[in-house]
PDB file of C-alpha atoms and ligand atoms in Angstrom:
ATOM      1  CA  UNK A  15     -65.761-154.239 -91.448  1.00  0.00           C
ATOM      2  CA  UNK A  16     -62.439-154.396 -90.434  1.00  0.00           C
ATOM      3  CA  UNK A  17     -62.373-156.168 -86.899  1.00  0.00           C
ATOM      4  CA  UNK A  18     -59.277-157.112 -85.562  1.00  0.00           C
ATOM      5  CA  UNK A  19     -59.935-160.899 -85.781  1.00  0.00           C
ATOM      6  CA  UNK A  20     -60.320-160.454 -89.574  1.00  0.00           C
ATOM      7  CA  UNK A  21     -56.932-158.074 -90.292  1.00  0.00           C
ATOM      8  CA  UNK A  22     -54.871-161.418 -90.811  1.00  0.00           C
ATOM      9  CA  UNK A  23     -55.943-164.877 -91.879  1.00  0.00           C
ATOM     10  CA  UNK A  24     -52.093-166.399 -91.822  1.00  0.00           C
ATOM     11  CA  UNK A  25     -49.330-164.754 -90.288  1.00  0.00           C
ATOM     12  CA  UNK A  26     -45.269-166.395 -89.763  1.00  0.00           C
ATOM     13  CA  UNK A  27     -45.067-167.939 -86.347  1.00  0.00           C
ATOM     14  CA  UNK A  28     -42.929-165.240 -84.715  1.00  0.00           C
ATOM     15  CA  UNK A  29     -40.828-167.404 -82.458  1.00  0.00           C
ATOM     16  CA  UNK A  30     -37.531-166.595 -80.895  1.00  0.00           C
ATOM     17  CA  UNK A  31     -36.005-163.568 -82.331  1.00  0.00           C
ATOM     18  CA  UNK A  32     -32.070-164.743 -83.028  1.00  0.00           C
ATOM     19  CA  UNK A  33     -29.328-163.050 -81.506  1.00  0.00           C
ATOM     20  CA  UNK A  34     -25.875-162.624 -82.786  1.00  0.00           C
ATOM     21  CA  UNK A  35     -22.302-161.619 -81.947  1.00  0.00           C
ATOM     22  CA  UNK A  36     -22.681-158.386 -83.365  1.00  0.00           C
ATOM     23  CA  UNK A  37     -25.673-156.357 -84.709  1.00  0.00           C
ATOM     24  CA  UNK A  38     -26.912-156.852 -88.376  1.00  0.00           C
ATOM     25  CA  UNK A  39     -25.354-153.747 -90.086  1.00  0.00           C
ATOM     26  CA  UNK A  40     -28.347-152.945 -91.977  1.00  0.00           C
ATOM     27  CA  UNK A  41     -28.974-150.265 -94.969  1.00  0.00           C
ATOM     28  CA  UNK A  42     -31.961-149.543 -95.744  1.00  0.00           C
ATOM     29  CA  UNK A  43     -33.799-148.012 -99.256  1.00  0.00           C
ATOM     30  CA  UNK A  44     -37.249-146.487 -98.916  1.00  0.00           C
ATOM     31  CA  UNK A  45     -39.459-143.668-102.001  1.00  0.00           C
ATOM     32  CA  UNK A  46     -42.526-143.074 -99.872  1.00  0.00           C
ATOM     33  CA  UNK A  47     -43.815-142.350 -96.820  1.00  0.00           C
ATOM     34  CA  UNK A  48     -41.391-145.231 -94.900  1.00  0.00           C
ATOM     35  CA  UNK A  49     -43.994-146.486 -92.639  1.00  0.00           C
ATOM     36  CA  UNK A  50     -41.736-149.979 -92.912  1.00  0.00           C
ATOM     37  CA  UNK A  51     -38.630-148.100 -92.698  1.00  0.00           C
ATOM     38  CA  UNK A  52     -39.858-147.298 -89.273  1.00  0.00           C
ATOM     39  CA  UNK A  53     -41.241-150.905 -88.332  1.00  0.00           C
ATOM     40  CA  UNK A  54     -37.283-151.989 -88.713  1.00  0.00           C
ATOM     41  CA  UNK A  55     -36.263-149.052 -86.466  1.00  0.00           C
ATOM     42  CA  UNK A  56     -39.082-149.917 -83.897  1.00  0.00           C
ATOM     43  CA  UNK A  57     -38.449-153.722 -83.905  1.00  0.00           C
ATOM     44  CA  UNK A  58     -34.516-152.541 -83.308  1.00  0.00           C
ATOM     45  CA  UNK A  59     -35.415-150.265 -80.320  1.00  0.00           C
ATOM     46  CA  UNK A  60     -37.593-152.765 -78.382  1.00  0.00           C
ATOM     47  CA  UNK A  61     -34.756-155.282 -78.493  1.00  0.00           C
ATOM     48  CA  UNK A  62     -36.658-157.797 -81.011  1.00  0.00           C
ATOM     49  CA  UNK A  63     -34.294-157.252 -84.256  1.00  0.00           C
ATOM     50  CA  UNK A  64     -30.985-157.500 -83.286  1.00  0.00           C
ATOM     51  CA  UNK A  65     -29.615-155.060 -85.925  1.00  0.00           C
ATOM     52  CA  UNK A  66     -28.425-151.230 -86.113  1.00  0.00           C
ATOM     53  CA  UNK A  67     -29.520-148.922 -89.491  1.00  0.00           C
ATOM     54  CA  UNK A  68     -26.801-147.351 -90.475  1.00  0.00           C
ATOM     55  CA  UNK A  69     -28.281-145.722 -93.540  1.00  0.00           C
ATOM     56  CA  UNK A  70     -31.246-144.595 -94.789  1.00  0.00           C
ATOM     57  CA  UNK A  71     -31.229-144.069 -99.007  1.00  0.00           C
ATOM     58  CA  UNK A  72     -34.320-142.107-100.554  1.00  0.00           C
ATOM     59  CA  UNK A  73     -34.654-141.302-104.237  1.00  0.00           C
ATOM     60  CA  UNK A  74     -37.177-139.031-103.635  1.00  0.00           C
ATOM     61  CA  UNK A  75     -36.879-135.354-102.425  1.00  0.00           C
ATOM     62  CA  UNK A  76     -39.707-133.969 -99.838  1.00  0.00           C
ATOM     63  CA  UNK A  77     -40.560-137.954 -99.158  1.00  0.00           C
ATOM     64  CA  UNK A  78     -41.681-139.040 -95.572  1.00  0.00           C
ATOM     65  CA  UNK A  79     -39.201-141.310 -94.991  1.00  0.00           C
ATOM     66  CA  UNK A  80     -36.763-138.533 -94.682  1.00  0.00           C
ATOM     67  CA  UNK A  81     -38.984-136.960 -92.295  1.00  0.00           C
ATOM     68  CA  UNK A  82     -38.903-139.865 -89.916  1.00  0.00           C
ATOM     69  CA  UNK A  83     -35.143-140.806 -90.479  1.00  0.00           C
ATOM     70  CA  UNK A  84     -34.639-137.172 -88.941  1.00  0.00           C
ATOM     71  CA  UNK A  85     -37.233-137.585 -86.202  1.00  0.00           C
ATOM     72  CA  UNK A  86     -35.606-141.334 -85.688  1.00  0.00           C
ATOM     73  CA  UNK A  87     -32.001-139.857 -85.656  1.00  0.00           C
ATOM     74  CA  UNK A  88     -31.118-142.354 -88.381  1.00  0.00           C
ATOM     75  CA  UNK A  89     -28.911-141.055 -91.348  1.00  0.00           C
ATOM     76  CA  UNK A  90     -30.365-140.138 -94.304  1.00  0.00           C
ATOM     77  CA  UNK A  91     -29.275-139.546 -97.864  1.00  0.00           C
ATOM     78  CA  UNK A  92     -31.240-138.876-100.969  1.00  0.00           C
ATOM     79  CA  UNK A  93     -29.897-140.138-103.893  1.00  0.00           C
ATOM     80  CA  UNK A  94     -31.985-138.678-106.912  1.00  0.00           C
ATOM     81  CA  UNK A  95     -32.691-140.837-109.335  1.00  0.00           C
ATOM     82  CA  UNK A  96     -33.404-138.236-112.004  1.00  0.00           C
ATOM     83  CA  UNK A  97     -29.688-137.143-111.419  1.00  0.00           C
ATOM     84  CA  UNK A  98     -28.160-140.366-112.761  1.00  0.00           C
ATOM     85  CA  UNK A  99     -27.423-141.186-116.185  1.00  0.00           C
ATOM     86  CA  UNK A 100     -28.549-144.810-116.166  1.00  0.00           C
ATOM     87  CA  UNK A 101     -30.005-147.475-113.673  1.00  0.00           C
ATOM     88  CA  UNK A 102     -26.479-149.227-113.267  1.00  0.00           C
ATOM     89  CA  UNK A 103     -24.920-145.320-112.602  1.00  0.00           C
ATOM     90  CA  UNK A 104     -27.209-145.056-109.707  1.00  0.00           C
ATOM     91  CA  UNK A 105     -26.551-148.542-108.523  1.00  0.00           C
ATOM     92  CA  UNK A 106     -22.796-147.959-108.186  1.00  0.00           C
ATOM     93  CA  UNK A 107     -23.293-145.462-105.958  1.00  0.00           C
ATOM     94  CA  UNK A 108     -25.999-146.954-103.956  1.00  0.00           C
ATOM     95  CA  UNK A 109     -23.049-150.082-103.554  1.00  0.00           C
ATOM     96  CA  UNK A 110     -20.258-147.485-102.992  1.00  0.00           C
ATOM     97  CA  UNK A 111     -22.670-145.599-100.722  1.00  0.00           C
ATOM     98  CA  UNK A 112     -23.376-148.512 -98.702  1.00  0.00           C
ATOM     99  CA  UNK A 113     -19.962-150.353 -98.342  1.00  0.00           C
ATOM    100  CA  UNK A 114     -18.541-146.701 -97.591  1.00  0.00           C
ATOM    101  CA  UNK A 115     -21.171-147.230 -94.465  1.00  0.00           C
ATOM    102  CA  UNK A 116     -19.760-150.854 -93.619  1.00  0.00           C
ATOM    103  CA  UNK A 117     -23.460-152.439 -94.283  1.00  0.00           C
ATOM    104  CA  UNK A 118     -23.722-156.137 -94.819  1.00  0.00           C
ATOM    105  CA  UNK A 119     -27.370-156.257 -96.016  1.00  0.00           C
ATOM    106  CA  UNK A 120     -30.049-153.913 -97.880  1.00  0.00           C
ATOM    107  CA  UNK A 121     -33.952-154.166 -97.292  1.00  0.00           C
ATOM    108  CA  UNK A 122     -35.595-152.264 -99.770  1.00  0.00           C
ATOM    109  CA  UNK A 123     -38.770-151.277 -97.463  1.00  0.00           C
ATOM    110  CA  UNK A 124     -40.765-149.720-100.234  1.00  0.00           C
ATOM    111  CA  UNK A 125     -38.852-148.978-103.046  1.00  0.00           C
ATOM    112  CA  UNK A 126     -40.239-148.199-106.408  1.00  0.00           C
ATOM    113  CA  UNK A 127     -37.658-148.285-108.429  1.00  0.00           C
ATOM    114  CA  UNK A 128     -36.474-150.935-110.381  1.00  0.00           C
ATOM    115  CA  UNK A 129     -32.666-152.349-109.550  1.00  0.00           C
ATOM    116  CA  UNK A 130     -30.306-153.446-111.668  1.00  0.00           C
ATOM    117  CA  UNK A 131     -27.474-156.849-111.061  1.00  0.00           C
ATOM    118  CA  UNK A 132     -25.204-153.914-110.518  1.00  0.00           C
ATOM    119  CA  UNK A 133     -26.790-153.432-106.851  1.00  0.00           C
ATOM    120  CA  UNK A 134     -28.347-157.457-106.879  1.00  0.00           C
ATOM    121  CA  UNK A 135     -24.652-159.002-107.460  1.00  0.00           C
ATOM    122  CA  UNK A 136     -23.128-156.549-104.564  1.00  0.00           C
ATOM    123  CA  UNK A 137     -25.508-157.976-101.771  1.00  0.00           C
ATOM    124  CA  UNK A 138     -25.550-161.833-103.024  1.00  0.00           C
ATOM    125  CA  UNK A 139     -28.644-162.951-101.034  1.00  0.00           C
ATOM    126  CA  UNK A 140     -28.204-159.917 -98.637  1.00  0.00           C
ATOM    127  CA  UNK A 141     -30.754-157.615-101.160  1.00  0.00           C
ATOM    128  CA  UNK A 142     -34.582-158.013 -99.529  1.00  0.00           C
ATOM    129  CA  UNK A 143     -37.867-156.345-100.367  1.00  0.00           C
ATOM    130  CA  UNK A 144     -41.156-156.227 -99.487  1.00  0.00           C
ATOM    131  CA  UNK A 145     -43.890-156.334-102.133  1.00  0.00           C
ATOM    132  CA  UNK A 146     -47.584-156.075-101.609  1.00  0.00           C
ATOM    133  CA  UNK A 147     -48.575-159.109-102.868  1.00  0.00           C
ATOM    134  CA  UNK A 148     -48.650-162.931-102.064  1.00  0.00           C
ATOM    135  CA  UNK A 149     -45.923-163.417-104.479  1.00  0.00           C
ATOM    136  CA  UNK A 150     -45.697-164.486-107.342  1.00  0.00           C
ATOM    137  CA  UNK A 151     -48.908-163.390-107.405  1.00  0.00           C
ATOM    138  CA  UNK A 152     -49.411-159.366-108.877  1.00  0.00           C
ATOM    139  CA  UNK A 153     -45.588-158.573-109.566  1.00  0.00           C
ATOM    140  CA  UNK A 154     -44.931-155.394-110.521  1.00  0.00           C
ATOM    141  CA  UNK A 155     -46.487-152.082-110.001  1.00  0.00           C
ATOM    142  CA  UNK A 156     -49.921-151.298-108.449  1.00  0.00           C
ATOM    143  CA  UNK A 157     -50.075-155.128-106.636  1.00  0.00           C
ATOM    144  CA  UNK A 158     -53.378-153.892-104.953  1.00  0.00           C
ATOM    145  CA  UNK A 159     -54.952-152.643-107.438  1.00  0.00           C
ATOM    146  CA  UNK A 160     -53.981-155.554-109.473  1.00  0.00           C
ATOM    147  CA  UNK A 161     -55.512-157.928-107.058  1.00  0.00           C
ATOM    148  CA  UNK A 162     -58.545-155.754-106.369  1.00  0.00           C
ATOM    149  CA  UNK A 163     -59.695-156.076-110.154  1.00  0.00           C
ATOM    150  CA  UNK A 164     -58.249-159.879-110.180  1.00  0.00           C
ATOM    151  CA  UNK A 165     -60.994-160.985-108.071  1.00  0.00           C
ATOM    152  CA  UNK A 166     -59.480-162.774-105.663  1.00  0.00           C
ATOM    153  CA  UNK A 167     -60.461-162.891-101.763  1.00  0.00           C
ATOM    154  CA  UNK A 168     -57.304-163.168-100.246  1.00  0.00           C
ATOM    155  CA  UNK A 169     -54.090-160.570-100.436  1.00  0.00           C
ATOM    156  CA  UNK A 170     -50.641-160.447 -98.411  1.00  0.00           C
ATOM    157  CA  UNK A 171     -47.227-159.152 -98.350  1.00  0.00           C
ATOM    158  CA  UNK A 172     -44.341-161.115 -99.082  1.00  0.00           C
ATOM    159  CA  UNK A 173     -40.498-160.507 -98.245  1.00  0.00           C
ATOM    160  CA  UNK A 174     -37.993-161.953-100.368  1.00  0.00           C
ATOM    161  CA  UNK A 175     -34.804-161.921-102.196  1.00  0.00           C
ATOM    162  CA  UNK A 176     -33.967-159.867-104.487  1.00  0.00           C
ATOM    163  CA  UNK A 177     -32.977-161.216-107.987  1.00  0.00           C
ATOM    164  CA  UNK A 178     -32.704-159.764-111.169  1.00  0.00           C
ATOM    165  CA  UNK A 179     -36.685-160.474-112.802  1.00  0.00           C
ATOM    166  CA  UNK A 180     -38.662-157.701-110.956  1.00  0.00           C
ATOM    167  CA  UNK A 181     -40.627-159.158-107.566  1.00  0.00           C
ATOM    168  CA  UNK A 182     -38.710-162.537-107.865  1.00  0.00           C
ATOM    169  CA  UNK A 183     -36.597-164.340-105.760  1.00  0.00           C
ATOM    170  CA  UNK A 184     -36.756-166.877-102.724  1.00  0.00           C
ATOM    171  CA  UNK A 185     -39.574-166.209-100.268  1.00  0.00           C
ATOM    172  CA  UNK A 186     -38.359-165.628 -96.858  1.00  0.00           C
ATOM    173  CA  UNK A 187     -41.839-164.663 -95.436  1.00  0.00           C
ATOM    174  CA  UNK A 188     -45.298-163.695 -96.695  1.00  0.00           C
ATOM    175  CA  UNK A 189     -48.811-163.096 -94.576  1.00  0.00           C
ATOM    176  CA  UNK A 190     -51.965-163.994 -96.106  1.00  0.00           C
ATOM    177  CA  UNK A 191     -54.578-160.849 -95.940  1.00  0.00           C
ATOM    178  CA  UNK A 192     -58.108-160.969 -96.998  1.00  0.00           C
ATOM    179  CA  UNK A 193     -60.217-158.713 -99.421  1.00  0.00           C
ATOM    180  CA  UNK A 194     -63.180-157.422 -97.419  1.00  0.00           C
ATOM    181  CA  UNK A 195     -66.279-157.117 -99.086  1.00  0.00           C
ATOM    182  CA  UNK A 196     -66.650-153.303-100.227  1.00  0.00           C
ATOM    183  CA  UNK A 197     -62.658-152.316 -99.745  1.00  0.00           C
ATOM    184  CA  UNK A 198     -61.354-149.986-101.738  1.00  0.00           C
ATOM    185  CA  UNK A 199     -57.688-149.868-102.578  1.00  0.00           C
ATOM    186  CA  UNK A 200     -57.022-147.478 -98.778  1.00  0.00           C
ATOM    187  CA  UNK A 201     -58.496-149.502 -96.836  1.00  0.00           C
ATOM    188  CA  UNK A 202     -56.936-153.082 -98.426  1.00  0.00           C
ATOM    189  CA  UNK A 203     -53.296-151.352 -98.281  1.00  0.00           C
ATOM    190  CA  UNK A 204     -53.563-150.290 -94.879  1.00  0.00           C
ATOM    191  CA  UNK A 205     -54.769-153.724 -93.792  1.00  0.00           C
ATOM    192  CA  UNK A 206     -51.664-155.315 -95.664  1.00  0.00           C
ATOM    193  CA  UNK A 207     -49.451-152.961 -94.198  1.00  0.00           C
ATOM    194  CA  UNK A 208     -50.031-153.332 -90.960  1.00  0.00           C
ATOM    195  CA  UNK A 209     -48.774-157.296 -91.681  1.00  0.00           C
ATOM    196  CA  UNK A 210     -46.102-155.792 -93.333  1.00  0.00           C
ATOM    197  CA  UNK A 211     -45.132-153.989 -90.376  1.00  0.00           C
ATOM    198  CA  UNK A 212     -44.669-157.233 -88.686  1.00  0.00           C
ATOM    199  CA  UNK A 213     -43.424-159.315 -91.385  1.00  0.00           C
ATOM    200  CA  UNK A 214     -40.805-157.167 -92.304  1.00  0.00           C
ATOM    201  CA  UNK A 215     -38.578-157.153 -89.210  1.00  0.00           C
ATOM    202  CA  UNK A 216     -38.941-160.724 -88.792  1.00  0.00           C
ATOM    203  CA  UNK A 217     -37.703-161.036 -92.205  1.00  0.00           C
ATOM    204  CA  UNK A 218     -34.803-159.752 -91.938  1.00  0.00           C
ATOM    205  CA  UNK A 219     -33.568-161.330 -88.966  1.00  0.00           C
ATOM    206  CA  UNK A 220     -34.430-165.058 -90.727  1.00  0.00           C
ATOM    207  CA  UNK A 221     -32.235-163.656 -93.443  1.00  0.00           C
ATOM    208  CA  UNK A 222     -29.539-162.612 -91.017  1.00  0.00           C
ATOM    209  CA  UNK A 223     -29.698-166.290 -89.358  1.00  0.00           C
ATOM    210  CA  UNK A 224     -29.110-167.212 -92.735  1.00  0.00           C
ATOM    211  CA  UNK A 225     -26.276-164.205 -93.770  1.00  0.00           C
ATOM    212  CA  UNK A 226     -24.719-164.666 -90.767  1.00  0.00           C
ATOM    213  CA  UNK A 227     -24.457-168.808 -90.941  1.00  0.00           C
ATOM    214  CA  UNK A 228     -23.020-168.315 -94.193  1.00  0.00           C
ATOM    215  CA  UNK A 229     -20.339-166.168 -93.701  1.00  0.00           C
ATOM    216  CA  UNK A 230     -19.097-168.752 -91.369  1.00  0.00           C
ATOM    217  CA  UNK A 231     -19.730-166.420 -88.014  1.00  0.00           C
ATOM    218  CA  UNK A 232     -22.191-164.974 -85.824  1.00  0.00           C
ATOM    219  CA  UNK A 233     -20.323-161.900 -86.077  1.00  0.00           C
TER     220      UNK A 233
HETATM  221  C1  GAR B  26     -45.319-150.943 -98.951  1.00  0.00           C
HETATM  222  O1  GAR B  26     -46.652-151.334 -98.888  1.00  0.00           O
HETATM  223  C2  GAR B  26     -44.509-151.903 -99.795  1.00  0.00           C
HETATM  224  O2  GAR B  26     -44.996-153.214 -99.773  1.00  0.00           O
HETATM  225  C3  GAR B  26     -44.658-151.303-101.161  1.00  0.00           C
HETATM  226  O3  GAR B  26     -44.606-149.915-100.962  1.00  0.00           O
HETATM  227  C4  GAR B  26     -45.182-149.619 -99.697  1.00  0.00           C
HETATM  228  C5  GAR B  26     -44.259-148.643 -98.994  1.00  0.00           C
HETATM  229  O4  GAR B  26     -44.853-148.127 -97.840  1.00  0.00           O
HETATM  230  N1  GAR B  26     -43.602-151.761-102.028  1.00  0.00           N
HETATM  231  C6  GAR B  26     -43.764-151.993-103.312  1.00  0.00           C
HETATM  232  O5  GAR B  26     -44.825-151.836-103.887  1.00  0.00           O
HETATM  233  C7  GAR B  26     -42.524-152.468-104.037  1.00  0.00           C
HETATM  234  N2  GAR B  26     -42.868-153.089-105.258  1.00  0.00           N
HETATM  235  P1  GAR B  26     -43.961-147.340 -96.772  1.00  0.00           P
HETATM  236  O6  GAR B  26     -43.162-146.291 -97.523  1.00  0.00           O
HETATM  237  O7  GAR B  26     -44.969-146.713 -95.856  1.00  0.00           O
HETATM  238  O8  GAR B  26     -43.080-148.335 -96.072  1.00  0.00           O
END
């Protein structure tokens, strides 16, 4: 059973989408198949997210995301992780990459790798992610599965911060899912990610309110 009235239990009030002097310049990171990658760029185009993508990042060659970046006309780079000496290596790029593009923020929208305080301490409060778990609930890899075997009833997605202990950092927005009886990891992911598809652009723009405020300027 997966009726419609059951695929969220607790959702963010999604009330007046913020507006600004100029659009959040957003990068964004994605390894997979960039499902939320596209949420942001769907939320952009129907004039909810005031923001503009002005890079895509993959670390994975043949992924999705680049797939859609190129159907989306977004630009896309792929920055290899194998190819790097260290963590911190690829993180200097990523920042150079990234500053090179004038962005003020980073969502990682399903990124699997781990980042280091080389990329954390470029984006103070400006690195987000979205994790597959009602945080700080099932950090780490495999959050479904984790809370599949936990036995617990209810699952979620949570946006947040990024600091430097993986899947930690101040909540900016979570949804509440719940484990049907008889799901299997599929069907409980593609329940959560359809929250996460929601949850994600709203996110960001409570971050921007709060990026933006900040730096002193709508702007
Ligand atoms: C999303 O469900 C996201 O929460 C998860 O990867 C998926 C990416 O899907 N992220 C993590 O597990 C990070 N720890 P997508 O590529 O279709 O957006």
């Amino acid at each position: 059973m997966d009726s419609g009235c059951y695929s969220a239990l607790i959702v963010p009030a999604i009330g007046t989408w913020p507006r600004f002097d100029s659009p959040l310049r957003l990068g964004v990171m994605a390894s997979g198949a960039g499902t939320n990658f596209e949420a942001l760029h769907n939320a952009i185009s129907c004039g909810d997210l005031d923001a503009r993508i002005h890079l895509l990042v993959v670390n994975n060659p043949g992924c999705e995301a680049i797939q859609r970046a190129s159907r989306l006309n977004i630009p896309c780079e792929l920055r290899d992780h194998r190819q790097f000496a260290s963590r911190e290596a690829m993180d200097e790029d990523l920042v150079t990459t990234f500053r090179n593009e004038g962005v003020e923020a980073v969502v990682m929208a399903g990124w699997m790798r781990i980042v280091t305080p080389v990329l954390i301490d470029a984006f103070p409060g400006r690195l987000i992610n979205i994790h597959p778990s009602l945080l700080p609930a099932f950090r780490g890899m495999d959050a479904i599965g984790q809370c599949l075997t936990s036995g617990v009833t209810i699952a979620g997605c949570t946006v947040h911060e990024v600091q430097k202990d993986v899947d930690t950092g101040p909540v900016l927005a979570q949804a509440a899912v719940p484990i049907l009886e008889g799901d299997d990891r599929e069907q409980l992911a593609r329940r959560i990610q359809k929250q996460e598809h929601q949850l994600l652009p709203w996110a960001t723009a409570l971050a921007g309110q709060r990026w933006r405020s900040a730096a002193g300027t709508q702007g």
